[in-house]
mmCIF file of C-alpha atoms in Angstrom:
data_model
loop_
_atom_site.group_PDB
_atom_site.id
_atom_site.type_symbol
_atom_site.label_atom_id
_atom_site.label_comp_id
_atom_site.label_asym_id
_atom_site.label_seq_id
_atom_site.Cartn_x
_atom_site.Cartn_y
_atom_site.Cartn_z
ATOM 1 C CA MET A 13 10.251 -24.023 -24.215
ATOM 2 C CA ILE A 14 12.952 -21.477 -22.672
ATOM 3 C CA ASN A 15 12.408 -18.763 -25.768
ATOM 4 C CA LYS A 16 8.695 -19.349 -25.792
ATOM 5 C CA VAL A 17 8.037 -17.684 -21.974
ATOM 6 C CA ILE A 18 11.128 -15.425 -23.311
ATOM 7 C CA ARG A 19 8.756 -14.213 -25.972
ATOM 8 C CA MET A 20 5.641 -14.383 -24.045
ATOM 9 C CA LYS A 21 7.158 -12.185 -21.059
ATOM 10 C CA ASN A 22 8.497 -9.588 -24.122
ATOM 11 C CA THR A 23 5.270 -9.751 -25.773
ATOM 12 C CA ILE A 24 2.909 -9.100 -21.960
ATOM 13 C CA ASN A 25 5.356 -6.276 -21.343
ATOM 14 C CA ILE A 26 4.952 -4.439 -24.898
ATOM 15 C CA THR A 27 1.663 -4.901 -24.297
ATOM 16 C CA VAL A 28 1.253 -3.375 -20.629
ATOM 17 C CA LYS A 29 3.316 -0.648 -21.089
ATOM 18 C CA HIS A 30 1.102 0.217 -24.631
ATOM 19 C CA LEU A 31 -1.850 -0.151 -22.799
ATOM 20 C CA PHE A 32 -0.695 2.519 -19.924
ATOM 21 C CA LYS A 33 0.692 4.802 -22.397
ATOM 22 C CA ARG A 34 -3.233 4.223 -24.104
ATOM 23 C CA LEU A 35 -4.738 5.227 -20.532
ATOM 24 C CA LEU A 36 -2.667 8.158 -19.987
ATOM 25 C CA GLU A 37 -3.944 9.161 -23.625
ATOM 26 C CA SER A 38 -7.473 8.517 -22.243
ATOM 27 C CA PRO A 39 -8.643 11.143 -19.729
ATOM 28 C CA LEU A 40 -12.603 9.727 -19.815
ATOM 29 C CA LEU A 41 -11.567 6.827 -18.929
ATOM 30 C CA LEU A 42 -8.642 7.629 -16.864
ATOM 31 C CA GLY A 43 -10.930 10.077 -14.678
ATOM 32 C CA TRP A 44 -14.098 7.500 -14.497
ATOM 33 C CA ILE A 45 -11.508 4.809 -12.825
ATOM 34 C CA ILE A 46 -10.314 7.908 -10.142
ATOM 35 C CA ILE A 47 -13.770 8.884 -9.738
ATOM 36 C CA GLY A 48 -15.511 5.540 -9.793
ATOM 37 C CA THR A 49 -13.056 4.303 -7.201
ATOM 38 C CA ILE A 50 -13.894 7.125 -5.038
ATOM 39 C CA ILE A 51 -17.336 6.651 -5.524
ATOM 40 C CA GLU A 52 -17.241 2.993 -4.332
ATOM 41 C CA ILE A 53 -15.121 3.960 -1.039
ATOM 42 C CA MET A 54 -17.673 6.073 -0.336
ATOM 43 C CA LEU A 55 -20.723 3.884 -0.694
ATOM 44 C CA ASN A 56 -18.498 0.613 0.645
ATOM 45 C CA GLY A 57 -15.619 1.879 2.641
ATOM 46 C CA TYR A 58 -12.262 -0.508 2.846
ATOM 47 C CA LYS A 59 -14.398 -3.091 1.294
ATOM 48 C CA GLY A 60 -15.406 -1.355 -1.644
ATOM 49 C CA LEU A 61 -11.883 -0.177 -2.209
ATOM 50 C CA LEU A 62 -10.710 -3.695 -2.070
ATOM 51 C CA ILE A 63 -12.951 -5.372 -4.157
ATOM 52 C CA ASN A 64 -12.450 -2.080 -6.688
ATOM 53 C CA ILE A 65 -8.945 -2.937 -6.658
ATOM 54 C CA ILE A 66 -9.409 -6.174 -7.575
ATOM 55 C CA ASN A 67 -11.661 -6.066 -10.151
ATOM 56 C CA LEU A 68 -9.456 -3.609 -12.171
ATOM 57 C CA ILE A 69 -6.666 -6.111 -11.414
ATOM 58 C CA LEU A 70 -8.920 -8.528 -12.958
ATOM 59 C CA LEU A 71 -9.986 -5.942 -15.684
ATOM 60 C CA THR A 72 -6.391 -5.287 -16.729
ATOM 61 C CA PHE A 73 -5.664 -9.169 -16.942
ATOM 62 C CA PHE A 74 -8.820 -9.845 -19.159
ATOM 63 C CA THR A 75 -7.544 -6.811 -21.464
ATOM 64 C CA ILE A 76 -3.835 -8.387 -21.808
ATOM 65 C CA VAL A 77 -5.250 -11.783 -22.564
ATOM 66 C CA ILE A 78 -8.047 -9.914 -25.384
ATOM 67 C CA LYS A 79 -5.110 -7.820 -27.016
ATOM 68 C CA ILE A 80 -2.257 -10.677 -27.330
ATOM 69 C CA MET A 81 -4.635 -12.835 -28.440
ATOM 70 C CA THR A 82 -6.580 -10.267 -30.793
ATOM 71 C CA ASP A 83 -3.097 -8.686 -32.132
ATOM 72 C CA SER A 84 -2.407 -11.956 -34.252
ATOM 73 C CA SER A 85 -5.421 -12.352 -35.917
ATOM 74 C CA PRO A 86 -6.213 -10.909 -39.441
ATOM 75 C CA VAL A 87 -6.853 -7.357 -39.489
ATOM 76 C CA LYS A 88 -10.438 -6.146 -37.873
ATOM 77 C CA LEU A 89 -11.939 -3.839 -40.769
ATOM 78 C CA ILE A 90 -13.847 -1.279 -38.463
ATOM 79 C CA PRO A 91 -17.346 -1.222 -39.814
ATOM 80 C CA LYS A 92 -17.768 2.056 -42.008
ATOM 81 C CA ILE A 93 -21.362 3.967 -40.341
ATOM 82 C CA LYS A 94 -23.467 5.466 -43.454
ATOM 83 C CA HIS A 95 -25.158 8.198 -41.244
ATOM 84 C CA PRO A 96 -23.214 8.253 -37.844
ATOM 85 C CA ARG A 97 -25.036 10.727 -36.373
ATOM 86 C CA LEU A 98 -28.451 9.662 -37.573
ATOM 87 C CA GLU A 99 -28.326 6.233 -36.813
ATOM 88 C CA LEU A 100 -26.863 7.418 -32.950
ATOM 89 C CA PHE A 101 -29.935 10.019 -32.475
ATOM 90 C CA SER A 102 -31.942 6.309 -33.615
ATOM 91 C CA GLY A 103 -29.851 4.374 -31.227
ATOM 92 C CA ILE A 104 -30.393 6.691 -28.139
ATOM 93 C CA LEU A 105 -34.182 6.638 -28.991
ATOM 94 C CA PHE A 106 -34.506 3.245 -29.007
ATOM 95 C CA TYR A 107 -32.294 2.637 -25.923
ATOM 96 C CA ILE A 108 -34.705 5.170 -24.160
ATOM 97 C CA PHE A 109 -37.297 3.261 -25.248
ATOM 98 C CA LEU A 110 -36.160 0.147 -23.947
ATOM 99 C CA PHE A 111 -35.316 1.741 -20.637
ATOM 100 C CA ILE A 112 -38.982 2.183 -20.134
ATOM 101 C CA GLU A 113 -40.042 -0.876 -21.450
ATOM 102 C CA THR A 114 -38.113 -2.390 -18.161
ATOM 103 C CA SER A 115 -39.403 0.342 -15.960
ATOM 104 C CA ILE A 116 -42.308 -1.343 -16.858
ATOM 105 C CA PHE A 117 -41.749 -4.535 -16.840
ATOM 106 C CA TRP A 118 -40.235 -4.157 -13.262
ATOM 107 C CA GLY A 119 -42.789 -2.053 -11.996
ATOM 108 C CA GLN A 120 -41.330 1.181 -11.822
ATOM 109 C CA ALA A 121 -43.375 3.078 -14.396
ATOM 110 C CA ASN A 122 -46.864 3.144 -15.380
ATOM 111 C CA ILE A 123 -47.885 4.913 -19.030
ATOM 112 C CA PRO A 124 -51.236 4.303 -20.165
ATOM 113 C CA TYR A 125 -51.809 1.551 -23.657
ATOM 114 C CA LEU A 126 -47.811 1.542 -22.983
ATOM 115 C CA SER A 127 -48.012 -0.418 -19.466
ATOM 116 C CA SER A 128 -50.968 -2.780 -20.589
ATOM 117 C CA GLY A 129 -49.564 -3.839 -23.659
ATOM 118 C CA ILE A 130 -46.668 -5.059 -22.129
ATOM 119 C CA THR A 131 -48.635 -6.682 -19.328
ATOM 120 C CA ASN A 132 -50.965 -7.997 -21.597
ATOM 121 C CA LEU A 133 -48.201 -9.432 -24.234
ATOM 122 C CA PHE A 134 -45.801 -10.957 -21.295
ATOM 123 C CA SER A 135 -49.301 -12.677 -20.180
ATOM 124 C CA SER A 136 -49.781 -14.329 -23.649
ATOM 125 C CA ILE A 137 -46.662 -15.571 -23.836
ATOM 126 C CA GLU A 138 -46.855 -17.032 -20.606
ATOM 127 C CA SER A 139 -50.331 -18.491 -21.648
ATOM 128 C CA ILE A 140 -48.500 -19.871 -24.471
ATOM 129 C CA SER A 141 -45.743 -21.783 -22.168
ATOM 130 C CA LEU A 142 -48.206 -23.554 -20.128
ATOM 131 C CA LYS A 143 -49.826 -25.328 -23.111
ATOM 132 C CA PHE A 144 -46.025 -26.331 -23.111
ATOM 133 C CA GLY A 145 -46.138 -27.496 -19.404
ATOM 134 C CA ASN A 146 -49.362 -29.946 -20.508
ATOM 135 C CA ILE A 147 -46.991 -31.692 -22.530
ATOM 136 C CA GLY A 148 -44.185 -32.007 -19.705
ATOM 137 C CA VAL A 149 -41.853 -29.185 -20.080
ATOM 138 C CA PRO A 150 -40.737 -28.205 -16.670
ATOM 139 C CA ILE A 151 -41.992 -25.001 -14.947
ATOM 140 C CA TRP A 152 -38.004 -23.715 -14.347
ATOM 141 C CA VAL A 153 -38.125 -24.502 -18.455
ATOM 142 C CA LEU A 154 -41.073 -22.576 -19.211
ATOM 143 C CA THR A 155 -40.156 -19.601 -17.013
ATOM 144 C CA LEU A 156 -37.009 -18.938 -19.049
ATOM 145 C CA LEU A 157 -38.316 -19.447 -22.247
ATOM 146 C CA SER A 158 -41.291 -17.253 -21.247
ATOM 147 C CA ASN A 159 -38.384 -14.682 -20.499
ATOM 148 C CA ALA A 160 -36.373 -15.289 -23.516
ATOM 149 C CA ALA A 161 -39.703 -14.685 -25.702
ATOM 150 C CA LEU A 162 -40.637 -11.326 -24.014
ATOM 151 C CA VAL A 163 -37.160 -9.884 -24.745
ATOM 152 C CA ILE A 164 -36.757 -11.351 -28.250
ATOM 153 C CA VAL A 165 -39.848 -9.712 -29.289
ATOM 154 C CA ILE A 166 -39.852 -6.365 -27.548
ATOM 155 C CA GLU A 167 -35.744 -5.553 -27.818
ATOM 156 C CA LEU A 168 -34.216 -8.229 -30.117
ATOM 157 C CA ILE A 169 -36.755 -7.773 -32.958
ATOM 158 C CA PRO A 170 -36.733 -4.402 -33.160
ATOM 159 C CA ILE A 171 -32.874 -3.766 -32.811
ATOM 160 C CA VAL A 172 -32.590 -6.307 -35.820
ATOM 161 C CA ILE A 173 -35.203 -4.385 -37.718
ATOM 162 C CA LEU A 174 -33.559 -0.533 -36.841
ATOM 163 C CA PHE A 175 -30.200 -2.387 -38.232
ATOM 164 C CA LEU A 176 -32.099 -3.662 -41.583
ATOM 165 C CA CYS A 177 -33.847 -0.402 -41.849
ATOM 166 C CA TRP A 178 -30.248 1.269 -41.975
ATOM 167 C CA GLY A 179 -29.200 -0.937 -44.589
ATOM 168 C CA TYR A 180 -26.993 -3.478 -42.683
ATOM 169 C CA GLY A 181 -26.432 -7.077 -42.845
ATOM 170 C CA PHE A 182 -25.868 -9.600 -40.090
ATOM 171 C CA LYS A 183 -22.156 -9.541 -40.689
ATOM 172 C CA LYS A 184 -22.491 -5.464 -40.230
ATOM 173 C CA MET A 185 -24.619 -6.514 -37.293
ATOM 174 C CA GLY A 186 -21.558 -7.914 -35.516
ATOM 175 C CA PHE A 187 -21.813 -11.385 -36.341
ATOM 176 C CA ILE A 188 -18.871 -12.697 -37.351
ATOM 177 C CA PHE A 189 -17.854 -16.581 -35.908
ATOM 178 C CA SER A 190 -13.965 -16.250 -34.793
ATOM 179 C CA ASN A 191 -11.654 -15.845 -32.041
ATOM 180 C CA LEU A 192 -12.914 -19.081 -30.911
ATOM 181 C CA ARG A 193 -9.267 -19.559 -28.971
ATOM 182 C CA LEU A 194 -10.413 -16.470 -27.050
ATOM 183 C CA ILE A 195 -13.799 -17.099 -26.086
ATOM 184 C CA LEU A 196 -12.429 -20.800 -24.520
ATOM 185 C CA VAL A 197 -10.040 -18.961 -22.189
ATOM 186 C CA LEU A 198 -12.201 -16.093 -21.677
ATOM 187 C CA VAL A 199 -15.209 -18.938 -20.794
ATOM 188 C CA GLY A 200 -12.515 -20.913 -19.021
ATOM 189 C CA VAL A 201 -10.861 -17.945 -16.850
ATOM 190 C CA THR A 202 -14.980 -17.168 -15.445
ATOM 191 C CA ILE A 203 -15.322 -20.778 -14.810
ATOM 192 C CA ILE A 204 -12.466 -21.180 -13.191
ATOM 193 C CA LEU A 205 -13.317 -17.532 -10.995
ATOM 194 C CA GLY A 206 -16.413 -18.674 -9.921
ATOM 195 C CA LEU A 207 -15.285 -21.847 -8.450
ATOM 196 C CA HIS A 208 -15.252 -20.471 -4.991
ATOM 197 C CA SER A 209 -18.765 -20.155 -4.779
ATOM 198 C CA ARG A 210 -19.733 -22.824 -6.478
ATOM 199 C CA ILE A 211 -22.158 -21.670 -9.256
ATOM 200 C CA LEU A 212 -21.330 -24.163 -11.552
ATOM 201 C CA PHE A 213 -22.726 -26.692 -9.007
ATOM 202 C CA GLN A 214 -25.794 -25.220 -7.490
ATOM 203 C CA GLN A 215 -27.969 -27.289 -9.530
ATOM 204 C CA PRO A 216 -27.706 -30.325 -12.299
ATOM 205 C CA PHE A 217 -25.199 -29.817 -14.962
ATOM 206 C CA TYR A 218 -28.429 -30.412 -17.721
ATOM 207 C CA LYS A 219 -29.910 -27.682 -16.310
ATOM 208 C CA THR A 220 -27.222 -25.306 -16.483
ATOM 209 C CA ILE A 221 -26.363 -25.793 -19.958
ATOM 210 C CA ILE A 222 -30.369 -25.477 -20.549
ATOM 211 C CA THR A 223 -30.210 -22.336 -19.172
ATOM 212 C CA PHE A 224 -27.070 -20.716 -20.135
ATOM 213 C CA PHE A 225 -28.624 -21.551 -24.272
ATOM 214 C CA ILE A 226 -31.656 -20.042 -23.237
ATOM 215 C CA SER A 227 -30.152 -17.169 -21.126
ATOM 216 C CA ILE A 228 -28.110 -15.970 -24.547
ATOM 217 C CA PHE A 229 -31.824 -14.916 -25.506
ATOM 218 C CA VAL A 230 -32.457 -13.324 -22.123
ATOM 219 C CA ASN A 231 -29.052 -11.067 -21.438
ATOM 220 C CA GLY A 232 -26.007 -12.300 -24.015
ATOM 221 C CA LEU A 233 -27.709 -11.352 -27.489
ATOM 222 C CA PRO A 234 -29.921 -8.288 -26.757
ATOM 223 C CA GLU A 235 -27.920 -6.323 -25.117
ATOM 224 C CA GLU A 236 -24.313 -7.043 -26.479
ATOM 225 C CA LEU A 237 -26.649 -6.637 -29.912
ATOM 226 C CA ILE A 238 -27.839 -3.260 -28.767
ATOM 227 C CA LEU A 239 -24.953 -1.808 -26.976
ATOM 228 C CA ARG A 240 -22.041 -3.177 -28.141
ATOM 229 C CA GLY A 241 -22.950 -4.058 -31.862
ATOM 230 C CA TYR A 242 -25.445 -0.631 -32.595
ATOM 231 C CA LEU A 243 -24.319 1.911 -30.005
ATOM 232 C CA LEU A 244 -20.682 1.371 -29.281
ATOM 233 C CA PRO A 245 -19.477 2.107 -33.406
ATOM 234 C CA ARG A 246 -21.942 4.794 -33.932
ATOM 235 C CA PHE A 247 -20.692 6.797 -30.843
ATOM 236 C CA GLU A 248 -17.065 5.574 -32.244
ATOM 237 C CA ALA A 249 -17.614 6.991 -35.173
ATOM 238 C CA VAL A 250 -19.107 10.435 -34.027
ATOM 239 C CA PHE A 251 -17.039 11.176 -31.353
ATOM 240 C CA LYS A 252 -13.736 9.658 -33.374
ATOM 241 C CA ASN A 253 -12.529 8.365 -30.378
ATOM 242 C CA SER A 254 -13.226 4.455 -29.598
ATOM 243 C CA ILE A 255 -12.213 4.925 -25.947
ATOM 244 C CA ASN A 256 -14.732 7.423 -25.128
ATOM 245 C CA ALA A 257 -16.842 5.817 -27.201
ATOM 246 C CA LEU A 258 -16.100 2.505 -24.960
ATOM 247 C CA VAL A 259 -16.694 4.505 -21.528
ATOM 248 C CA ILE A 260 -20.040 6.266 -22.696
ATOM 249 C CA VAL A 261 -21.257 2.530 -23.704
ATOM 250 C CA ALA A 262 -20.384 1.360 -20.576
ATOM 251 C CA ILE A 263 -21.818 3.811 -18.335
ATOM 252 C CA LEU A 264 -25.425 3.371 -20.336
ATOM 253 C CA PHE A 265 -24.795 -0.269 -20.306
ATOM 254 C CA ASN A 266 -24.998 0.121 -16.093
ATOM 255 C CA ILE A 267 -27.561 2.464 -16.266
ATOM 256 C CA PHE A 268 -30.060 -0.061 -18.167
ATOM 257 C CA HIS A 269 -30.191 -2.026 -15.181
ATOM 258 C CA VAL A 270 -31.235 0.619 -12.505
ATOM 259 C CA PRO A 271 -35.117 -0.087 -12.854
ATOM 260 C CA THR A 272 -34.242 -4.267 -12.346
ATOM 261 C CA TYR A 273 -32.425 -3.345 -9.148
ATOM 262 C CA LEU A 274 -34.929 -1.103 -7.928
ATOM 263 C CA ALA A 275 -37.377 -3.759 -8.445
ATOM 264 C CA LYS A 276 -34.987 -5.915 -6.166
ATOM 265 C CA GLY A 277 -35.214 -3.262 -2.996
ATOM 266 C CA VAL A 278 -32.010 -1.633 -3.625
ATOM 267 C CA SER A 279 -31.948 2.192 -2.807
ATOM 268 C CA MET A 280 -32.016 4.637 -5.823
ATOM 269 C CA TYR A 281 -28.289 6.511 -4.302
ATOM 270 C CA GLN A 282 -26.484 3.594 -3.941
ATOM 271 C CA ILE A 283 -27.718 2.410 -8.031
ATOM 272 C CA LEU A 284 -27.423 5.767 -9.512
ATOM 273 C CA MET A 285 -23.760 6.050 -7.373
ATOM 274 C CA THR A 286 -22.633 2.322 -8.753
ATOM 275 C CA SER A 287 -23.607 2.861 -11.846
ATOM 276 C CA PHE A 288 -21.135 5.758 -12.376
ATOM 277 C CA SER A 289 -17.929 3.906 -10.101
ATOM 278 C CA ILE A 290 -15.989 1.710 -11.487
ATOM 279 C CA VAL A 291 -16.193 -0.987 -8.974
ATOM 280 C CA TYR A 292 -18.102 -3.593 -11.591
ATOM 281 C CA PRO A 293 -16.308 -2.830 -15.431
ATOM 282 C CA SER A 294 -17.807 -5.543 -17.281
ATOM 283 C CA GLY A 295 -19.384 -2.872 -19.702
ATOM 284 C CA LEU A 296 -15.704 -1.706 -20.127
ATOM 285 C CA ILE A 297 -14.297 -5.084 -20.921
ATOM 286 C CA TRP A 298 -17.222 -6.500 -22.928
ATOM 287 C CA GLY A 299 -17.115 -3.162 -24.880
ATOM 288 C CA TYR A 300 -13.312 -3.756 -25.651
ATOM 289 C CA LEU A 301 -13.866 -7.140 -26.585
ATOM 290 C CA TYR A 302 -16.047 -5.749 -29.367
ATOM 291 C CA LEU A 303 -13.337 -3.192 -29.690
ATOM 292 C CA LYS A 304 -10.845 -5.908 -30.627
ATOM 293 C CA THR A 305 -12.452 -8.504 -32.445
ATOM 294 C CA ARG A 306 -15.701 -6.301 -34.529
ATOM 295 C CA SER A 307 -17.775 -9.272 -33.610
ATOM 296 C CA ILE A 308 -20.629 -9.690 -30.791
ATOM 297 C CA VAL A 309 -20.279 -13.502 -31.075
ATOM 298 C CA PRO A 310 -17.422 -13.609 -28.065
ATOM 299 C CA GLY A 311 -19.204 -11.253 -26.062
ATOM 300 C CA ILE A 312 -22.320 -13.053 -26.496
ATOM 301 C CA ILE A 313 -21.051 -15.677 -25.028
ATOM 302 C CA TRP A 314 -18.769 -14.513 -22.259
ATOM 303 C CA HIS A 315 -21.369 -12.409 -21.326
ATOM 304 C CA THR A 316 -24.099 -15.356 -20.750
ATOM 305 C CA SER A 317 -21.377 -17.284 -18.738
ATOM 306 C CA ASN A 318 -21.086 -14.675 -15.944
ATOM 307 C CA ALA A 319 -23.687 -15.699 -13.155
ATOM 308 C CA ILE A 320 -24.671 -19.189 -15.078
ATOM 309 C CA LEU A 321 -20.767 -20.735 -15.513
ATOM 310 C CA GLY A 322 -18.893 -18.478 -13.572
ATOM 311 C CA ILE A 323 -18.578 -14.968 -12.541
ATOM 312 C CA ILE A 324 -15.998 -12.146 -14.387
ATOM 313 C CA PHE A 325 -16.092 -9.601 -11.634
ATOM 314 C CA LEU A 326 -16.721 -9.282 -8.098
ATOM 315 C CA SER A 327 -19.219 -6.891 -6.909
ATOM 316 C CA SER A 328 -19.912 -5.226 -2.939
ATOM 317 C CA LEU A 329 -23.414 -4.195 -3.560
ATOM 318 C CA TRP A 330 -25.477 -7.231 -5.464
ATOM 319 C CA GLY A 331 -23.577 -9.983 -4.000
ATOM 320 C CA THR A 332 -21.246 -12.142 -5.755
ATOM 321 C CA TYR A 333 -22.069 -11.147 -9.255
ATOM 322 C CA ILE A 334 -24.411 -8.792 -11.532
ATOM 323 C CA LEU A 335 -25.531 -7.640 -14.687
#
């Protein structure tokens, strides 16, 4: 028992030293942490600084856990990208298209034909959902299913088609089912962190479970597949630097949510500033999880658990949890 404790302590020390060295060797990440912290202080003063420090501690903790629990796993093969620049260019175009679609959906943009097409699509999905309501399906389930169906049509199916067009199968997309123990640990910590706000007990347990599984198709699966499964390895291949790619995709992840929070009444200034702050580094840790496992499955489950089963980080702008 004592030997195990000593070995674990040595492992943690070695891991911390390695991560600190990598941070010093990664000026883009180090610069984002410093500048992002300054931005958060400008926005929210001492409260922002305090939450920023807590979240950086949590980020470090999660990073150590992920590294320790994946270093002993079989070697993860870095996916070979056939046409790095062309595939990245097509991914960026797809990201821009999705950003425009999201802006239209939340009423932040109005583009002829495209806006009416998305509105008609959502109306059609809602009308189909209402038919299931006639056979006793609860309205809250229908609402979740309508959102999931819309995301599947406008985000999930197109990104899968993009992968297939470049000749990649599901394994190359990141659908590798492994690291179950790591997933259980990360979700378990998320649940524990959310206990103070009683997220898990805000509704009957069966509703939480149903919400969780449907929400996989609303946030976790499409966002992880697009950002971590597609964009991250292609930025990595072009930049030949995984940390720089990680930072860029994390910032793109933050920016992707701009239309959502504009619709919720948050000012553009606050949203843009917070997109470049480091106060809520979920994009970083989910990206790091992908880099260490080369699978989007752990990220999908962990991402979906946030705000449904518990919380991963604190937020000073949008309440207890966001994204």
